[in-house]
PDB file of C-alpha atoms in Angstrom:
ATOM      1  CA  MET A  50       0.061  -0.113   0.061  1.00  0.00           C
ATOM      2  CA  ASN A  51       2.984   2.556   0.954  1.00  0.00           C
ATOM      3  CA  GLU A  52       4.723   1.410  -2.374  1.00  0.00           C
ATOM      4  CA  THR A  53       1.402   2.143  -4.292  1.00  0.00           C
ATOM      5  CA  LYS A  54       0.905   5.603  -2.571  1.00  0.00           C
ATOM      6  CA  SER A  55       4.547   6.565  -3.070  1.00  0.00           C
ATOM      7  CA  LEU A  56       4.026   5.783  -6.815  1.00  0.00           C
ATOM      8  CA  GLU A  57       1.091   7.540  -7.218  1.00  0.00           C
ATOM      9  CA  LYS A  58       2.503  10.601  -5.752  1.00  0.00           C
ATOM     10  CA  HIS A  59       5.298  10.489  -7.832  1.00  0.00           C
ATOM     11  CA  GLY A  60       3.325   9.837 -11.211  1.00  0.00           C
ATOM     12  CA  ASP A  61       0.538  12.490 -10.075  1.00  0.00           C
ATOM     13  CA  THR A  62       2.551  15.118  -8.498  1.00  0.00           C
ATOM     14  CA  ILE A  63       6.162  15.523  -9.290  1.00  0.00           C
ATOM     15  CA  THR A  64       5.926  14.270 -13.111  1.00  0.00           C
ATOM     16  CA  PRO A  65       3.558  16.962 -14.132  1.00  0.00           C
ATOM     17  CA  TRP A  66       5.591  19.787 -12.509  1.00  0.00           C
ATOM     18  CA  MET A  67       8.840  18.472 -13.897  1.00  0.00           C
ATOM     19  CA  GLU A  68       6.964  18.341 -17.428  1.00  0.00           C
ATOM     20  CA  LEU A  69       5.864  21.513 -16.949  1.00  0.00           C
ATOM     21  CA  ALA A  70       9.324  23.076 -16.106  1.00  0.00           C
ATOM     22  CA  VAL A  71      10.693  21.915 -19.697  1.00  0.00           C
ATOM     23  CA  PRO A  72       8.618  24.755 -21.516  1.00  0.00           C
ATOM     24  CA  LEU A  73       8.875  26.924 -18.387  1.00  0.00           C
ATOM     25  CA  PHE A  74      12.590  27.142 -18.169  1.00  0.00           C
ATOM     26  CA  SER A  75      13.223  26.676 -21.876  1.00  0.00           C
ATOM     27  CA  PHE A  76      11.228  29.811 -22.892  1.00  0.00           C
ATOM     28  CA  GLY A  77      11.768  31.606 -19.902  1.00  0.00           C
ATOM     29  CA  GLY A  78      15.293  31.816 -21.108  1.00  0.00           C
ATOM     30  CA  ALA A  79      14.182  33.157 -24.296  1.00  0.00           C
ATOM     31  CA  ALA A  80      12.151  35.645 -22.468  1.00  0.00           C
ATOM     32  CA  LEU A  81      15.140  36.822 -20.378  1.00  0.00           C
ATOM     33  CA  ALA A  82      17.258  37.197 -23.572  1.00  0.00           C
ATOM     34  CA  ILE A  83      14.165  39.234 -25.161  1.00  0.00           C
ATOM     35  CA  ILE A  84      14.776  41.483 -21.882  1.00  0.00           C
ATOM     36  CA  PHE A  85      18.386  41.824 -22.282  1.00  0.00           C
ATOM     37  CA  TRP A  86      18.101  42.996 -25.719  1.00  0.00           C
ATOM     38  CA  LYS A  87      15.140  45.300 -25.520  1.00  0.00           C
ATOM     39  CA  PHE A  88      16.675  46.998 -22.602  1.00  0.00           C
ATOM     40  CA  ASN A  89      20.211  46.942 -24.213  1.00  0.00           C
ATOM     41  CA  ILE A  90      21.416  44.858 -20.753  1.00  0.00           C
ATOM     42  CA  LEU A  91      24.962  44.250 -20.966  1.00  0.00           C
ATOM     43  CA  LEU A  92      24.959  40.593 -19.603  1.00  0.00           C
ATOM     44  CA  ASP A  93      26.310  37.377 -20.734  1.00  0.00           C
ATOM     45  CA  ILE A  94      23.908  35.933 -23.045  1.00  0.00           C
ATOM     46  CA  ARG A  95      25.027  32.458 -21.763  1.00  0.00           C
ATOM     47  CA  ILE A  96      22.819  33.394 -18.341  1.00  0.00           C
ATOM     48  CA  SER A  97      19.593  33.061 -20.519  1.00  0.00           C
ATOM     49  CA  LEU A  98      20.997  29.943 -22.390  1.00  0.00           C
ATOM     50  CA  LEU A  99      20.917  28.256 -19.128  1.00  0.00           C
ATOM     51  CA  GLY A 100      17.440  27.998 -19.235  1.00  0.00           C
ATOM     52  CA  CYS A 101      17.654  25.893 -22.299  1.00  0.00           C
ATOM     53  CA  VAL A 102      20.314  23.743 -20.511  1.00  0.00           C
ATOM     54  CA  ILE A 103      18.267  23.105 -17.505  1.00  0.00           C
ATOM     55  CA  ALA A 104      14.933  22.307 -19.704  1.00  0.00           C
ATOM     56  CA  SER A 105      17.232  19.824 -21.538  1.00  0.00           C
ATOM     57  CA  CYS A 106      18.240  18.095 -18.350  1.00  0.00           C
ATOM     58  CA  ILE A 107      14.792  17.705 -17.043  1.00  0.00           C
ATOM     59  CA  LEU A 108      13.508  16.182 -20.279  1.00  0.00           C
ATOM     60  CA  ALA A 109      16.409  13.689 -20.305  1.00  0.00           C
ATOM     61  CA  TYR A 110      15.533  12.640 -16.397  1.00  0.00           C
ATOM     62  CA  LEU A 111      12.327  12.355 -17.509  1.00  0.00           C
ATOM     63  CA  ALA A 112      12.887  10.116 -20.305  1.00  0.00           C
ATOM     64  CA  TRP A 113      15.738   8.259 -18.273  1.00  0.00           C
ATOM     65  CA  ASN A 114      12.969   7.194 -15.902  1.00  0.00           C
ATOM     66  CA  GLN A 115      11.112   5.378 -18.180  1.00  0.00           C
ATOM     67  CA  PRO A 116      11.347   1.688 -19.012  1.00  0.00           C
ATOM     68  CA  ARG A 117      11.736   2.576 -22.752  1.00  0.00           C
ATOM     69  CA  LYS A 118      14.494   5.134 -23.273  1.00  0.00           C
ATOM     70  CA  ASP A 119      13.752   8.046 -25.721  1.00  0.00           C
ATOM     71  CA  ILE A 120      17.217   8.379 -27.196  1.00  0.00           C
ATOM     72  CA  VAL A 121      16.471  11.609 -28.833  1.00  0.00           C
ATOM     73  CA  ALA A 122      15.183  12.943 -25.611  1.00  0.00           C
ATOM     74  CA  LEU A 123      18.146  11.641 -23.460  1.00  0.00           C
ATOM     75  CA  SER A 124      20.814  13.557 -25.922  1.00  0.00           C
ATOM     76  CA  THR A 125      19.120  17.004 -25.287  1.00  0.00           C
ATOM     77  CA  PRO A 126      21.571  18.172 -22.790  1.00  0.00           C
ATOM     78  CA  ILE A 127      24.569  17.647 -24.977  1.00  0.00           C
ATOM     79  CA  TYR A 128      23.043  19.934 -27.734  1.00  0.00           C
ATOM     80  CA  SER A 129      22.023  22.373 -25.229  1.00  0.00           C
ATOM     81  CA  LEU A 130      25.633  22.288 -23.518  1.00  0.00           C
ATOM     82  CA  VAL A 131      27.136  23.091 -27.306  1.00  0.00           C
ATOM     83  CA  PHE A 132      24.946  25.706 -27.624  1.00  0.00           C
ATOM     84  CA  LEU A 133      26.166  27.206 -24.049  1.00  0.00           C
ATOM     85  CA  ALA A 134      29.742  26.587 -25.068  1.00  0.00           C
ATOM     86  CA  SER A 135      29.555  28.554 -28.276  1.00  0.00           C
ATOM     87  CA  PRO A 136      27.078  31.407 -27.700  1.00  0.00           C
ATOM     88  CA  PRO A 137      26.269  33.493 -30.839  1.00  0.00           C
ATOM     89  CA  ASP A 138      25.294  37.332 -31.065  1.00  0.00           C
ATOM     90  CA  ILE A 139      22.233  38.158 -28.929  1.00  0.00           C
ATOM     91  CA  LEU A 140      19.792  38.652 -31.788  1.00  0.00           C
ATOM     92  CA  PRO A 141      20.862  35.111 -33.393  1.00  0.00           C
ATOM     93  CA  ALA A 142      20.636  33.659 -29.798  1.00  0.00           C
ATOM     94  CA  ILE A 143      17.137  35.005 -29.201  1.00  0.00           C
ATOM     95  CA  ILE A 144      15.890  33.143 -32.212  1.00  0.00           C
ATOM     96  CA  LEU A 145      18.068  30.203 -31.743  1.00  0.00           C
ATOM     97  CA  GLU A 146      16.363  29.849 -28.232  1.00  0.00           C
ATOM     98  CA  LEU A 147      12.869  30.242 -29.202  1.00  0.00           C
ATOM     99  CA  LEU A 148      13.651  27.604 -31.900  1.00  0.00           C
ATOM    100  CA  TYR A 149      15.152  25.306 -29.281  1.00  0.00           C
ATOM    101  CA  ALA A 150      12.178  26.000 -26.966  1.00  0.00           C
ATOM    102  CA  VAL A 151       9.833  25.051 -29.507  1.00  0.00           C
ATOM    103  CA  SER A 152      11.767  21.675 -30.121  1.00  0.00           C
ATOM    104  CA  LEU A 153      12.053  20.749 -26.526  1.00  0.00           C
ATOM    105  CA  THR A 154       8.321  21.292 -26.129  1.00  0.00           C
ATOM    106  CA  ILE A 155       7.549  19.105 -29.057  1.00  0.00           C
ATOM    107  CA  LEU A 156      10.009  16.355 -28.037  1.00  0.00           C
ATOM    108  CA  LEU A 157       8.018  16.425 -24.624  1.00  0.00           C
ATOM    109  CA  VAL A 158       4.890  15.998 -26.402  1.00  0.00           C
ATOM    110  CA  ARG A 159       6.327  13.131 -28.188  1.00  0.00           C
ATOM    111  CA  PHE A 160       7.712  11.486 -25.452  1.00  0.00           C
ATOM    112  CA  LYS A 161       4.453  11.938 -23.521  1.00  0.00           C
ATOM    113  CA  HIS A 162       2.533  10.129 -26.130  1.00  0.00           C
ATOM    114  CA  ARG A 163       5.134   7.342 -27.265  1.00  0.00           C
ATOM    115  CA  TYR A 164       7.341   6.584 -24.222  1.00  0.00           C
ATOM    116  CA  SER A 165       5.651   7.698 -21.041  1.00  0.00           C
ATOM    117  CA  THR A 166       3.456   5.278 -19.252  1.00  0.00           C
ATOM    118  CA  ARG A 167       2.354   7.890 -16.408  1.00  0.00           C
ATOM    119  CA  GLU A 168      -1.156   7.699 -18.090  1.00  0.00           C
ATOM    120  CA  SER A 169      -1.519   4.094 -16.772  1.00  0.00           C
ATOM    121  CA  HIS A 170      -2.734   4.213 -13.281  1.00  0.00           C
ATOM    122  CA  VAL A 171      -1.659   1.882 -10.545  1.00  0.00           C
ATOM    123  CA  ALA A 172      -5.145   1.336  -9.687  1.00  0.00           C
ATOM    124  CA  ARG A 173      -5.551  -0.788 -12.995  1.00  0.00           C
ATOM    125  CA  ASP A 174      -2.658  -3.208 -12.056  1.00  0.00           C
ATOM    126  CA  ASP A 175      -5.370  -6.182 -11.074  1.00  0.00           C
ATOM    127  CA  THR A 176      -6.401  -6.906 -14.976  1.00  0.00           C
ATOM    128  CA  LEU A 177      -5.278 -10.205 -15.456  1.00  0.00           C
ATOM    129  CA  ALA A 178      -7.539 -13.048 -16.515  1.00  0.00           C
ATOM    130  CA  GLY A 179      -8.376 -16.159 -17.713  1.00  0.00           C
ATOM    131  CA  SER A 180      -5.176 -18.162 -18.362  1.00  0.00           C
ATOM    132  CA  LEU A 181      -2.736 -15.589 -18.053  1.00  0.00           C
ATOM    133  CA  LYS A 182      -4.009 -14.689 -14.530  1.00  0.00           C
ATOM    134  CA  THR A 183      -3.759 -18.454 -13.556  1.00  0.00           C
ATOM    135  CA  TYR A 184      -0.136 -18.762 -14.689  1.00  0.00           C
ATOM    136  CA  VAL A 185       1.087 -15.599 -13.341  1.00  0.00           C
ATOM    137  CA  GLU A 186      -0.423 -16.472  -9.797  1.00  0.00           C
ATOM    138  CA  ARG A 187       1.002 -20.416 -10.311  1.00  0.00           C
ATOM    139  CA  THR A 188       4.390 -19.202 -11.041  1.00  0.00           C
ATOM    140  CA  ARG A 189       4.391 -16.384  -8.301  1.00  0.00           C
ATOM    141  CA  GLY A 190       6.006 -18.652  -5.404  1.00  0.00           C
ATOM    142  CA  MET A 191       8.622 -19.981  -7.654  1.00  0.00           C
ATOM    143  CA  LEU A 192       9.666 -16.707  -8.667  1.00  0.00           C
ATOM    144  CA  THR A 193       9.821 -15.335  -5.303  1.00  0.00           C
ATOM    145  CA  GLY A 194      13.373 -13.654  -4.812  1.00  0.00           C
ATOM    146  CA  THR A 195      13.650 -12.310  -8.390  1.00  0.00           C
ATOM    147  CA  LEU A 196      15.985  -9.325  -7.790  1.00  0.00           C
ATOM    148  CA  PRO A 197      14.243  -5.782  -8.846  1.00  0.00           C
ATOM    149  CA  ASP A 198      16.687  -5.305 -11.503  1.00  0.00           C
ATOM    150  CA  THR A 199      16.143  -8.505 -13.136  1.00  0.00           C
ATOM    151  CA  ALA A 200      12.475  -7.720 -12.902  1.00  0.00           C
ATOM    152  CA  ASP A 201      12.823  -4.189 -14.395  1.00  0.00           C
ATOM    153  CA  LEU A 202      14.868  -6.205 -17.092  1.00  0.00           C
ATOM    154  CA  ALA A 203      12.240  -8.780 -17.793  1.00  0.00           C
ATOM    155  CA  THR A 204       9.774  -5.434 -18.227  1.00  0.00           C
ATOM    156  CA  ASP A 205      12.002  -3.829 -20.797  1.00  0.00           C
ATOM    157  CA  VAL A 206      12.399  -7.105 -22.858  1.00  0.00           C
ATOM    158  CA  PHE A 207       9.032  -8.075 -22.688  1.00  0.00           C
ATOM    159  CA  ILE A 208       7.767  -4.402 -23.947  1.00  0.00           C
ATOM    160  CA  LYS A 209      10.342  -4.331 -26.687  1.00  0.00           C
ATOM    161  CA  PHE A 210       9.432  -7.633 -27.920  1.00  0.00           C
ATOM    162  CA  ALA A 211       5.652  -6.747 -27.980  1.00  0.00           C
ATOM    163  CA  GLU A 212       6.081  -3.666 -29.911  1.00  0.00           C
ATOM    164  CA  GLY A 213       8.384  -5.356 -32.306  1.00  0.00           C
ATOM    165  CA  GLU A 214      11.729  -3.835 -31.401  1.00  0.00           C
ATOM    166  CA  TYR A 215      13.501  -7.404 -31.829  1.00  0.00           C
ATOM    167  CA  ARG A 216      16.876  -5.769 -32.253  1.00  0.00           C
ATOM    168  CA  GLU A 217      16.416  -3.909 -28.922  1.00  0.00           C
ATOM    169  CA  ALA A 218      15.037  -6.994 -27.103  1.00  0.00           C
ATOM    170  CA  ALA A 219      17.908  -9.112 -28.373  1.00  0.00           C
ATOM    171  CA  LEU A 220      20.160  -6.611 -27.059  1.00  0.00           C
ATOM    172  CA  SER A 221      18.419  -6.130 -23.633  1.00  0.00           C
ATOM    173  CA  ALA A 222      18.100  -9.901 -23.077  1.00  0.00           C
ATOM    174  CA  LYS A 223      21.201 -10.844 -24.093  1.00  0.00           C
ATOM    175  CA  ALA A 224      23.983 -12.467 -21.523  1.00  0.00           C
ATOM    176  CA  VAL A 225      21.294 -11.886 -18.838  1.00  0.00           C
ATOM    177  CA  THR A 226      22.325 -13.838 -15.590  1.00  0.00           C
ATOM    178  CA  THR A 227      19.565 -14.383 -12.764  1.00  0.00           C
ATOM    179  CA  ASN A 228      19.148 -16.200  -9.642  1.00  0.00           C
ATOM    180  CA  ASN A 229      16.707 -18.272 -11.091  1.00  0.00           C
ATOM    181  CA  ALA A 230      18.183 -20.913 -13.886  1.00  0.00           C
ATOM    182  CA  ALA A 231      14.831 -20.855 -15.852  1.00  0.00           C
ATOM    183  CA  LEU A 232      14.430 -17.213 -16.075  1.00  0.00           C
ATOM    184  CA  THR A 233      18.061 -17.062 -17.409  1.00  0.00           C
ATOM    185  CA  ARG A 234      17.126 -19.790 -20.039  1.00  0.00           C
ATOM    186  CA  ALA A 235      14.141 -17.450 -20.936  1.00  0.00           C
ATOM    187  CA  PHE A 236      16.328 -14.402 -21.415  1.00  0.00           C
ATOM    188  CA  SER A 237      18.694 -16.241 -23.680  1.00  0.00           C
ATOM    189  CA  ILE A 238      15.907 -17.764 -25.636  1.00  0.00           C
ATOM    190  CA  VAL A 239      14.027 -14.603 -26.282  1.00  0.00           C
ATOM    191  CA  ALA A 240      17.739 -13.019 -27.280  1.00  0.00           C
ATOM    192  CA  GLU A 241      18.080 -15.654 -29.912  1.00  0.00           C
ATOM    193  CA  GLN A 242      14.926 -15.729 -31.292  1.00  0.00           C
ATOM    194  CA  ALA A 243      14.535 -11.718 -31.384  1.00  0.00           C
ATOM    195  CA  THR A 244      17.460 -11.878 -33.138  1.00  0.00           C
ATOM    196  CA  LEU A 245      16.497 -14.203 -35.638  1.00  0.00           C
ATOM    197  CA  LEU A 246      13.248 -12.341 -36.209  1.00  0.00           C
ATOM    198  CA  ASP A 247      15.095  -8.898 -36.621  1.00  0.00           C
ATOM    199  CA  GLN A 248      17.643 -10.386 -39.417  1.00  0.00           C
ATOM    200  CA  SER A 249      14.809 -12.424 -40.758  1.00  0.00           C
ATOM    201  CA  LEU A 250      16.571 -15.902 -40.484  1.00  0.00           C
ATOM    202  CA  PRO A 251      14.851 -18.990 -40.819  1.00  0.00           C
ATOM    203  CA  ARG A 252      14.580 -21.586 -37.761  1.00  0.00           C
ATOM    204  CA  PRO A 253      18.278 -22.959 -37.017  1.00  0.00           C
ATOM    205  CA  SER A 254      18.394 -26.858 -36.608  1.00  0.00           C
ATOM    206  CA  THR A 255      19.702 -26.241 -33.074  1.00  0.00           C
ATOM    207  CA  TYR A 256      18.415 -23.762 -30.684  1.00  0.00           C
ATOM    208  CA  GLY A 257      18.126 -22.736 -27.227  1.00  0.00           C
ATOM    209  CA  THR A 258      15.372 -24.448 -25.205  1.00  0.00           C
ATOM    210  CA  PHE A 259      14.122 -25.171 -21.616  1.00  0.00           C
ATOM    211  CA  LEU A 260      15.422 -28.287 -19.742  1.00  0.00           C
ATOM    212  CA  PRO A 261      13.014 -30.748 -18.414  1.00  0.00           C
ATOM    213  CA  GLY A 262      13.368 -29.419 -14.768  1.00  0.00           C
ATOM    214  CA  ASP A 263      11.950 -26.140 -16.111  1.00  0.00           C
ATOM    215  CA  SER A 264       8.453 -27.778 -16.879  1.00  0.00           C
ATOM    216  CA  ASP A 265       6.808 -25.884 -13.877  1.00  0.00           C
ATOM    217  CA  PHE A 266       7.734 -22.535 -14.882  1.00  0.00           C
ATOM    218  CA  LEU A 267       6.235 -23.205 -18.305  1.00  0.00           C
ATOM    219  CA  ALA A 268       2.578 -21.737 -19.369  1.00  0.00           C
ATOM    220  CA  ILE A 269       2.316 -24.110 -22.440  1.00  0.00           C
ATOM    221  CA  SER A 270       3.158 -27.568 -22.522  1.00  0.00           C
ATOM    222  CA  PRO A 271       4.091 -28.601 -26.205  1.00  0.00           C
ATOM    223  CA  PRO A 272       2.052 -31.542 -27.735  1.00  0.00           C
ATOM    224  CA  PRO A 273       4.135 -34.868 -27.622  1.00  0.00           C
ATOM    225  CA  ASP A 274       3.919 -35.016 -31.718  1.00  0.00           C
ATOM    226  CA  ALA A 275       4.578 -31.435 -32.006  1.00  0.00           C
ATOM    227  CA  ALA A 276       6.419 -30.452 -35.207  1.00  0.00           C
ATOM    228  CA  ASP A 277       9.984 -28.724 -34.960  1.00  0.00           C
ATOM    229  CA  ASP A 278       8.736 -25.423 -35.944  1.00  0.00           C
ATOM    230  CA  ASN A 279       5.946 -25.507 -33.412  1.00  0.00           C
ATOM    231  CA  ASN A 280       8.198 -26.451 -30.641  1.00  0.00           C
ATOM    232  CA  PHE A 281      10.333 -23.424 -31.592  1.00  0.00           C
ATOM    233  CA  ASP A 282       7.449 -21.050 -31.642  1.00  0.00           C
ATOM    234  CA  ILE A 283       6.264 -22.593 -28.046  1.00  0.00           C
ATOM    235  CA  THR A 284       9.585 -22.132 -26.715  1.00  0.00           C
ATOM    236  CA  LEU A 285       9.558 -18.575 -27.438  1.00  0.00           C
ATOM    237  CA  ASP A 286       5.985 -18.037 -26.058  1.00  0.00           C
ATOM    238  CA  ASN A 287       6.863 -19.635 -22.875  1.00  0.00           C
ATOM    239  CA  ALA A 288      10.160 -17.704 -22.642  1.00  0.00           C
ATOM    240  CA  LEU A 289       8.239 -14.578 -22.911  1.00  0.00           C
ATOM    241  CA  LEU A 290       5.490 -15.401 -20.792  1.00  0.00           C
ATOM    242  CA  LEU A 291       7.958 -16.590 -18.175  1.00  0.00           C
ATOM    243  CA  LEU A 292       9.694 -13.012 -18.717  1.00  0.00           C
ATOM    244  CA  PHE A 293       6.180 -11.570 -18.060  1.00  0.00           C
ATOM    245  CA  SER A 294       5.555 -13.145 -14.955  1.00  0.00           C
ATOM    246  CA  ALA A 295       8.692 -12.339 -13.326  1.00  0.00           C
ATOM    247  CA  ALA A 296       8.046  -8.420 -14.253  1.00  0.00           C
ATOM    248  CA  TRP A 297       4.503  -8.789 -12.956  1.00  0.00           C
ATOM    249  CA  ASN A 298       5.444 -10.677  -9.984  1.00  0.00           C
ATOM    250  CA  GLY A 299       8.303  -8.345  -9.249  1.00  0.00           C
ATOM    251  CA  PRO A 300       8.421  -4.583  -7.689  1.00  0.00           C
ATOM    252  CA  GLY A 301       4.782  -3.435  -8.541  1.00  0.00           C
ATOM    253  CA  LYS A 302       5.896  -0.204 -10.370  1.00  0.00           C
ATOM    254  CA  ASP A 303       6.668  -2.672 -13.330  1.00  0.00           C
ATOM    255  CA  ARG A 304       2.941  -3.325 -13.753  1.00  0.00           C
ATOM    256  CA  VAL A 305       2.339   0.031 -14.791  1.00  0.00           C
ATOM    257  CA  TYR A 306       4.316  -0.338 -17.813  1.00  0.00           C
ATOM    258  CA  LEU A 307       3.186  -3.666 -18.627  1.00  0.00           C
ATOM    259  CA  GLN A 308      -0.489  -2.426 -19.379  1.00  0.00           C
ATOM    260  CA  PRO A 309       0.070  -1.050 -22.708  1.00  0.00           C
ATOM    261  CA  VAL A 310       0.957  -4.800 -23.703  1.00  0.00           C
ATOM    262  CA  LEU A 311      -1.304  -6.850 -21.769  1.00  0.00           C
ATOM    263  CA  SER A 312      -3.242  -8.065 -24.889  1.00  0.00           C
ATOM    264  CA  PHE A 313       0.132  -9.349 -26.414  1.00  0.00           C
ATOM    265  CA  ALA A 314       0.614 -11.408 -23.150  1.00  0.00           C
ATOM    266  CA  HIS A 315      -2.783 -12.676 -23.434  1.00  0.00           C
ATOM    267  CA  ARG A 316      -2.462 -13.926 -27.057  1.00  0.00           C
ATOM    268  CA  LEU A 317       0.659 -15.472 -26.160  1.00  0.00           C
ATOM    269  CA  ILE A 318      -0.901 -18.073 -23.784  1.00  0.00           C
ATOM    270  CA  GLU A 319      -4.446 -18.479 -25.488  1.00  0.00           C
ATOM    271  CA  SER A 320      -3.087 -18.944 -28.814  1.00  0.00           C
ATOM    272  CA  ASP A 321      -1.696 -22.268 -28.052  1.00  0.00           C
TER     273      ASP A 321
END
């Protein structure tokens, strides 16, 4: 309960103020430069440029706190520091500051719609149903002790794969080691098959699988007479579902990020 309240406070109070601070500082810096120019105040133009630097850092911080990293938003402080290091004359600086402020605001809107998950409310966490709910509850005890960082990684990999970002999913899942052997194999399987999907490669003759001792962790039992292609697909589905369960049963904050891809998890377990 305390964790939920803390997350709600962070999402509903802190983040909106930080989002508001991005245009406030960037346009505020431009307004300060206009005042310098209008009243012929002889001050270093870099004072007004600091507004863009601060706004860029805030935007980068907001982007860093999301499971899906917006590289463009994360890199904005670099451009602002270059801007600060080589300031132009005051009139060109005003124009550039205004354009930069507009760009940061557009990036903020883009970030909120494409990368931010704040709009998914914590109260919506309990939305699992059917076979997926049964599986997640069944494996909860077996995944007890999963480290928070591992749950975060599982969340990141599952979301990237669900959204078709196979290369990024493979990179995130590659060489992950956990305190659970079956979960470690799940990361490895997803890394391998995501790479194949990204490069449009056919099924290899040998590929990573779960061990017989991992059967309790699996959501889908392959039919005894299943063809190799079917087993290959079921192995991937089981790996993804195990990552989903690790993410969902981890720290409650990760459930918020999984909300937009719940339908993908349901399709995985219900399609076989």
